[in-house]
PDB file of C-alpha atoms in Angstrom:
ATOM      1  CA  MET A  12     114.563  92.632 137.947  1.00 58.00           C
ATOM      2  CA  ALA A  13     117.966  94.140 138.710  1.00 77.00           C
ATOM      3  CA  LEU A  14     120.184  96.153 136.407  1.00 81.00           C
ATOM      4  CA  GLN A  15     121.692  93.916 133.714  1.00 85.00           C
ATOM      5  CA  LYS A  16     124.817  94.290 131.611  1.00 90.00           C
ATOM      6  CA  ILE A  17     124.139  92.509 128.335  1.00 91.00           C
ATOM      7  CA  LYS A  18     125.690  91.839 124.925  1.00 92.00           C
ATOM      8  CA  TRP A  19     124.162  90.615 121.683  1.00 92.00           C
ATOM      9  CA  LYS A  20     125.345  88.006 119.186  1.00 93.00           C
ATOM     10  CA  ARG A  21     124.164  87.631 115.588  1.00 92.00           C
ATOM     11  CA  LYS A  22     123.895  84.326 113.716  1.00 90.00           C
ATOM     12  CA  TYR A  23     122.888  84.449 110.066  1.00 88.00           C
ATOM     13  CA  LEU A  24     120.229  81.888 109.209  1.00 84.00           C
ATOM     14  CA  GLN A  25     120.329  82.836 105.538  1.00 84.00           C
ATOM     15  CA  ILE A  26     122.061  85.651 103.675  1.00 84.00           C
ATOM     16  CA  ALA A  27     121.563  86.834 100.103  1.00 83.00           C
ATOM     17  CA  ASP A  28     124.555  87.758  97.957  1.00 82.00           C
ATOM     18  CA  ASN A  29     125.576  91.417  98.262  1.00 81.00           C
ATOM     19  CA  CYS A  30     123.372  91.986 101.317  1.00 83.00           C
ATOM     20  CA  GLU A  31     124.371  94.530 103.941  1.00 84.00           C
ATOM     21  CA  ALA A  32     122.424  94.093 107.194  1.00 86.00           C
ATOM     22  CA  THR A  33     123.313  96.505 109.966  1.00 88.00           C
ATOM     23  CA  ILE A  34     122.460  96.254 113.650  1.00 90.00           C
ATOM     24  CA  CYS A  35     122.003  99.453 115.620  1.00 88.00           C
ATOM     25  CA  ASP A  36     121.931  99.681 119.405  1.00 87.00           C
ATOM     26  CA  ASN A  37     123.439 102.989 120.513  1.00 81.00           C
ATOM     27  CA  LEU A  38     125.760 102.714 117.488  1.00 86.00           C
ATOM     28  CA  CYS A  39     125.340 100.954 114.134  1.00 87.00           C
ATOM     29  CA  TYR A  40     127.449  97.948 113.134  1.00 89.00           C
ATOM     30  CA  SER A  41     127.928  96.512 109.645  1.00 87.00           C
ATOM     31  CA  SER A  42     127.193  92.977 108.418  1.00 86.00           C
ATOM     32  CA  ASN A  43     130.582  91.634 109.445  1.00 88.00           C
ATOM     33  CA  ILE A  44     130.134  92.545 113.145  1.00 92.00           C
ATOM     34  CA  ASN A  45     128.405  89.578 114.757  1.00 92.00           C
ATOM     35  CA  GLU A  46     128.889  90.368 118.444  1.00 93.00           C
ATOM     36  CA  SER A  47     128.315  93.644 120.257  1.00 92.00           C
ATOM     37  CA  PRO A  48     131.685  95.324 120.812  1.00 92.00           C
ATOM     38  CA  LYS A  49     130.399  97.031 123.963  1.00 91.00           C
ATOM     39  CA  GLU A  50     128.131  95.884 126.739  1.00 90.00           C
ATOM     40  CA  LEU A  51     124.719  97.503 127.065  1.00 89.00           C
ATOM     41  CA  THR A  52     123.096  98.439 130.351  1.00 88.00           C
ATOM     42  CA  LEU A  53     119.482  97.317 130.735  1.00 82.00           C
ATOM     43  CA  LEU A  54     117.769  99.125 133.605  1.00 83.00           C
ATOM     44  CA  PRO A  55     114.817  97.509 135.420  1.00 81.00           C
ATOM     45  CA  ASN A  56     111.539  97.912 133.487  1.00 78.00           C
ATOM     46  CA  ALA A  57     113.334  99.702 130.659  1.00 79.00           C
ATOM     47  CA  SER A  58     114.160  98.850 127.086  1.00 79.00           C
ATOM     48  CA  ILE A  59     117.135  99.218 124.776  1.00 80.00           C
ATOM     49  CA  PRO A  60     116.567 100.379 121.200  1.00 82.00           C
ATOM     50  CA  ILE A  61     117.718  97.733 118.724  1.00 85.00           C
ATOM     51  CA  GLU A  62     117.210  98.222 114.992  1.00 86.00           C
ATOM     52  CA  SER A  63     118.117  96.269 111.903  1.00 86.00           C
ATOM     53  CA  HIS A  64     118.557  97.885 108.506  1.00 84.00           C
ATOM     54  CA  PHE A  65     118.760  95.821 105.315  1.00 82.00           C
ATOM     55  CA  TYR A  66     120.474  97.366 102.289  1.00 79.00           C
ATOM     56  CA  LYS A  67     121.372  96.371  98.733  1.00 72.00           C
ATOM     57  CA  GLU A  68     120.151  92.922  97.641  1.00 76.00           C
ATOM     58  CA  CYS A  69     118.926  91.489 100.952  1.00 79.00           C
ATOM     59  CA  ALA A  70     115.545  90.350  99.590  1.00 76.00           C
ATOM     60  CA  ALA A  71     117.037  88.603  96.544  1.00 73.00           C
ATOM     61  CA  ASN A  72     117.598  84.845  96.208  1.00 69.00           C
ATOM     62  CA  GLY A  73     115.429  83.766  99.114  1.00 71.00           C
ATOM     63  CA  GLY A  74     116.141  86.756 101.328  1.00 79.00           C
ATOM     64  CA  THR A  75     118.210  87.314 104.428  1.00 84.00           C
ATOM     65  CA  SER A  76     117.476  86.462 108.035  1.00 84.00           C
ATOM     66  CA  TYR A  77     119.440  86.343 111.226  1.00 87.00           C
ATOM     67  CA  ARG A  78     118.904  85.563 114.882  1.00 88.00           C
ATOM     68  CA  LEU A  79     119.999  88.128 117.449  1.00 89.00           C
ATOM     69  CA  THR A  80     120.497  86.683 120.928  1.00 90.00           C
ATOM     70  CA  PHE A  81     121.040  88.713 124.069  1.00 88.00           C
ATOM     71  CA  HIS A  82     123.280  87.390 126.835  1.00 90.00           C
ATOM     72  CA  PRO A  83     124.660  88.502 130.182  1.00 90.00           C
ATOM     73  CA  SER A  84     127.938  90.215 129.277  1.00 90.00           C
ATOM     74  CA  THR A  85     129.813  87.839 131.590  1.00 90.00           C
ATOM     75  CA  ASP A  86     128.244  84.635 130.183  1.00 89.00           C
ATOM     76  CA  LEU A  87     127.692  84.510 126.424  1.00 83.00           C
ATOM     77  CA  THR A  88     126.355  80.942 126.655  1.00 87.00           C
ATOM     78  CA  THR A  89     123.220  81.970 128.592  1.00 89.00           C
ATOM     79  CA  VAL A  90     120.450  83.347 126.361  1.00 87.00           C
ATOM     80  CA  LEU A  91     118.204  86.019 127.888  1.00 84.00           C
ATOM     81  CA  TYR A  92     116.239  87.028 124.782  1.00 81.00           C
ATOM     82  CA  THR A  93     116.090  86.089 121.115  1.00 84.00           C
ATOM     83  CA  VAL A  94     114.836  88.145 118.168  1.00 85.00           C
ATOM     84  CA  VAL A  95     114.791  87.081 114.502  1.00 83.00           C
ATOM     85  CA  PHE A  96     115.126  89.712 111.765  1.00 82.00           C
ATOM     86  CA  ASN A  97     113.958  88.888 108.221  1.00 82.00           C
ATOM     87  CA  CYS A  98     114.204  90.574 104.848  1.00 82.00           C
ATOM     88  CA  GLY A  99     112.593  88.471 102.176  1.00 70.00           C
ATOM     89  CA  THR A 100     109.786  90.289 100.466  1.00 53.00           C
ATOM     90  CA  THR A 101     109.492  92.930  97.839  1.00 49.00           C
ATOM     91  CA  THR A 102     107.040  95.794  98.085  1.00 47.00           C
ATOM     92  CA  ALA A 103     104.153  95.983  95.645  1.00 47.00           C
ATOM     93  CA  VAL A 104     103.062  99.415  94.461  1.00 40.00           C
ATOM     94  CA  SER A 105      99.746  99.000  96.333  1.00 45.00           C
ATOM     95  CA  ASP A 106     101.677  98.374  99.559  1.00 47.00           C
ATOM     96  CA  LEU A 107     103.347 101.770  99.361  1.00 39.00           C
ATOM     97  CA  GLU A 108     100.235 103.285 100.959  1.00 47.00           C
ATOM     98  CA  LYS A 109     101.245 101.565 104.203  1.00 49.00           C
ATOM     99  CA  ASP A 110     104.243 103.862 104.389  1.00 52.00           C
ATOM    100  CA  ASN A 111     101.905 106.795 104.985  1.00 69.00           C
ATOM    101  CA  ILE A 112     100.753 105.518 108.389  1.00 78.00           C
ATOM    102  CA  LYS A 113     102.381 107.534 111.149  1.00 82.00           C
ATOM    103  CA  ILE A 114     102.145 107.911 114.913  1.00 84.00           C
ATOM    104  CA  THR A 115     101.815 111.433 116.270  1.00 87.00           C
ATOM    105  CA  PRO A 116     103.199 112.874 118.391  1.00 89.00           C
ATOM    106  CA  ASN A 117     106.467 110.988 118.591  1.00 86.00           C
ATOM    107  CA  PRO A 118     107.957 111.110 121.231  1.00 89.00           C
ATOM    108  CA  VAL A 119     104.749 110.285 123.122  1.00 91.00           C
ATOM    109  CA  SER A 120     104.062 111.274 126.718  1.00 91.00           C
ATOM    110  CA  GLN A 121     100.449 110.183 127.369  1.00 91.00           C
ATOM    111  CA  PHE A 122      98.389 109.677 124.180  1.00 90.00           C
ATOM    112  CA  PHE A 123      99.169 109.017 120.532  1.00 89.00           C
ATOM    113  CA  LYS A 124      97.110 109.039 117.337  1.00 87.00           C
ATOM    114  CA  LEU A 125      97.440 107.183 114.060  1.00 84.00           C
ATOM    115  CA  LYS A 126      97.696 109.493 111.079  1.00 78.00           C
ATOM    116  CA  ASP A 127      97.116 108.941 107.335  1.00 65.00           C
ATOM    117  CA  ASN A 128      95.640 105.826 105.732  1.00 58.00           C
ATOM    118  CA  PHE A 129      95.001 103.675 108.805  1.00 66.00           C
ATOM    119  CA  SER A 130      91.435 102.567 107.987  1.00 70.00           C
ATOM    120  CA  ASN A 131      92.414  98.874 107.786  1.00 77.00           C
ATOM    121  CA  VAL A 132      94.042  98.843 111.239  1.00 84.00           C
ATOM    122  CA  SER A 133      92.060  96.740 113.735  1.00 84.00           C
ATOM    123  CA  ASN A 134      94.640  95.910 116.396  1.00 88.00           C
ATOM    124  CA  ILE A 135      97.539  97.794 117.946  1.00 89.00           C
ATOM    125  CA  ASN A 136     100.126  95.730 119.819  1.00 90.00           C
ATOM    126  CA  ILE A 137     102.905  97.461 121.739  1.00 92.00           C
ATOM    127  CA  TYR A 138     106.117  95.522 122.379  1.00 89.00           C
ATOM    128  CA  ASN A 139     109.212  96.404 124.368  1.00 86.00           C
ATOM    129  CA  MET A 140     112.562  96.132 122.615  1.00 80.00           C
ATOM    130  CA  THR A 141     113.072  92.581 123.835  1.00 78.00           C
ATOM    131  CA  GLY A 142     109.943  91.516 121.930  1.00 81.00           C
ATOM    132  CA  ARG A 143     107.598  91.117 124.896  1.00 84.00           C
ATOM    133  CA  LEU A 144     103.980  92.187 124.340  1.00 88.00           C
ATOM    134  CA  ILE A 145     103.294  95.073 126.726  1.00 91.00           C
ATOM    135  CA  LYS A 146      99.884  96.316 125.644  1.00 91.00           C
ATOM    136  CA  ASN A 147      97.108  95.311 123.231  1.00 89.00           C
ATOM    137  CA  LEU A 148      94.714  98.024 122.025  1.00 88.00           C
ATOM    138  CA  ASP A 149      91.596  97.785 119.881  1.00 84.00           C
ATOM    139  CA  ALA A 150      91.936 100.276 117.027  1.00 81.00           C
ATOM    140  CA  ILE A 151      88.201 100.472 116.378  1.00 69.00           C
ATOM    141  CA  ASP A 152      87.097 102.056 119.658  1.00 52.00           C
ATOM    142  CA  SER A 153      89.299 105.135 119.806  1.00 60.00           C
ATOM    143  CA  ASP A 154      91.283 107.592 117.771  1.00 77.00           C
ATOM    144  CA  GLU A 155      93.569 108.363 120.732  1.00 85.00           C
ATOM    145  CA  TYR A 156      95.529 105.641 122.484  1.00 88.00           C
ATOM    146  CA  TYR A 157      96.754 105.963 126.062  1.00 89.00           C
ATOM    147  CA  ILE A 158     100.254 104.774 126.979  1.00 91.00           C
ATOM    148  CA  GLY A 159     100.924 107.120 129.899  1.00 91.00           C
ATOM    149  CA  ASP A 160     101.139 104.080 132.186  1.00 91.00           C
ATOM    150  CA  LEU A 161     104.194 102.675 130.356  1.00 92.00           C
ATOM    151  CA  PRO A 162     107.736 103.427 131.552  1.00 91.00           C
ATOM    152  CA  ASN A 163     109.859 105.740 129.430  1.00 89.00           C
ATOM    153  CA  GLY A 164     111.663 103.922 126.633  1.00 87.00           C
ATOM    154  CA  VAL A 165     111.490 102.843 123.012  1.00 88.00           C
ATOM    155  CA  TYR A 166     108.666 100.535 121.919  1.00 90.00           C
ATOM    156  CA  LEU A 167     107.576  98.798 118.733  1.00 87.00           C
ATOM    157  CA  VAL A 168     103.956  99.338 117.688  1.00 89.00           C
ATOM    158  CA  ARG A 169     102.549  96.579 115.472  1.00 87.00           C
ATOM    159  CA  LEU A 170      99.491  97.584 113.471  1.00 86.00           C
ATOM    160  CA  SER A 171      97.441  94.648 112.188  1.00 85.00           C
ATOM    161  CA  ASP A 172      94.207  94.098 110.291  1.00 82.00           C
ATOM    162  CA  LYS A 173      91.103  92.143 111.336  1.00 82.00           C
ATOM    163  CA  ASN A 174      92.855  88.875 110.315  1.00 83.00           C
ATOM    164  CA  ASN A 175      95.849  89.744 112.524  1.00 81.00           C
ATOM    165  CA  LYS A 176      98.044  90.288 109.462  1.00 82.00           C
ATOM    166  CA  THR A 177     100.726  92.886 110.108  1.00 80.00           C
ATOM    167  CA  ILE A 178     100.144  96.088 108.167  1.00 80.00           C
ATOM    168  CA  LYS A 179     103.108  98.014 109.541  1.00 82.00           C
ATOM    169  CA  THR A 180     105.401  98.139 112.556  1.00 83.00           C
ATOM    170  CA  LEU A 181     106.462 101.539 113.857  1.00 84.00           C
ATOM    171  CA  ARG A 182     108.859 102.656 116.556  1.00 86.00           C
ATOM    172  CA  ILE A 183     107.772 105.102 119.249  1.00 88.00           C
ATOM    173  CA  ASN A 184     109.677 106.851 121.967  1.00 88.00           C
ATOM    174  CA  LYS A 185     107.695 107.038 125.237  1.00 89.00           C
ATOM    175  CA  ASN A 186     108.984 109.994 127.222  1.00 86.00           C
ATOM    176  CA  ASN A 187     107.249 111.693 130.138  1.00 80.00           C
ATOM    177  CA  PRO A 188     108.831 115.076 130.852  1.00 70.00           C
TER     178      PRO A 188
END
């Protein structure tokens, strides 16, 4: 794959009253920005960090969701990748324990560990920032997980239970010195 210059476009599928949903690439953009103001450079075998932050009342009245599509910067009609962001649930007090799960060290060069309250984790899926599954690890066999073979970049780590229900998704920065 060659170097790509890309842009993103947001289309709200549903939005709750008073919701503020930001998109962050290298900069953060508010709810009223629905197309990336600048093009992003995607290097071969690399990823671009994309985050969504939901504020205020985004989970109220059915929640908020939007589709983020990525396009060549010269052709916004061609879709390269699509990601859907959702905010539609409230957190129960018992679910607050999930917030204790951490990945250390972060940034990661070769190995990482899960820290604090991860006993229910059975599967670890690592995705690049375009949503493609890169690696699937079994959480039962090891307390250290090797990712030294992955290229430097930002990845999403999905932790799931034995029924494949997502417990938590974390972001890691893979960086070999």
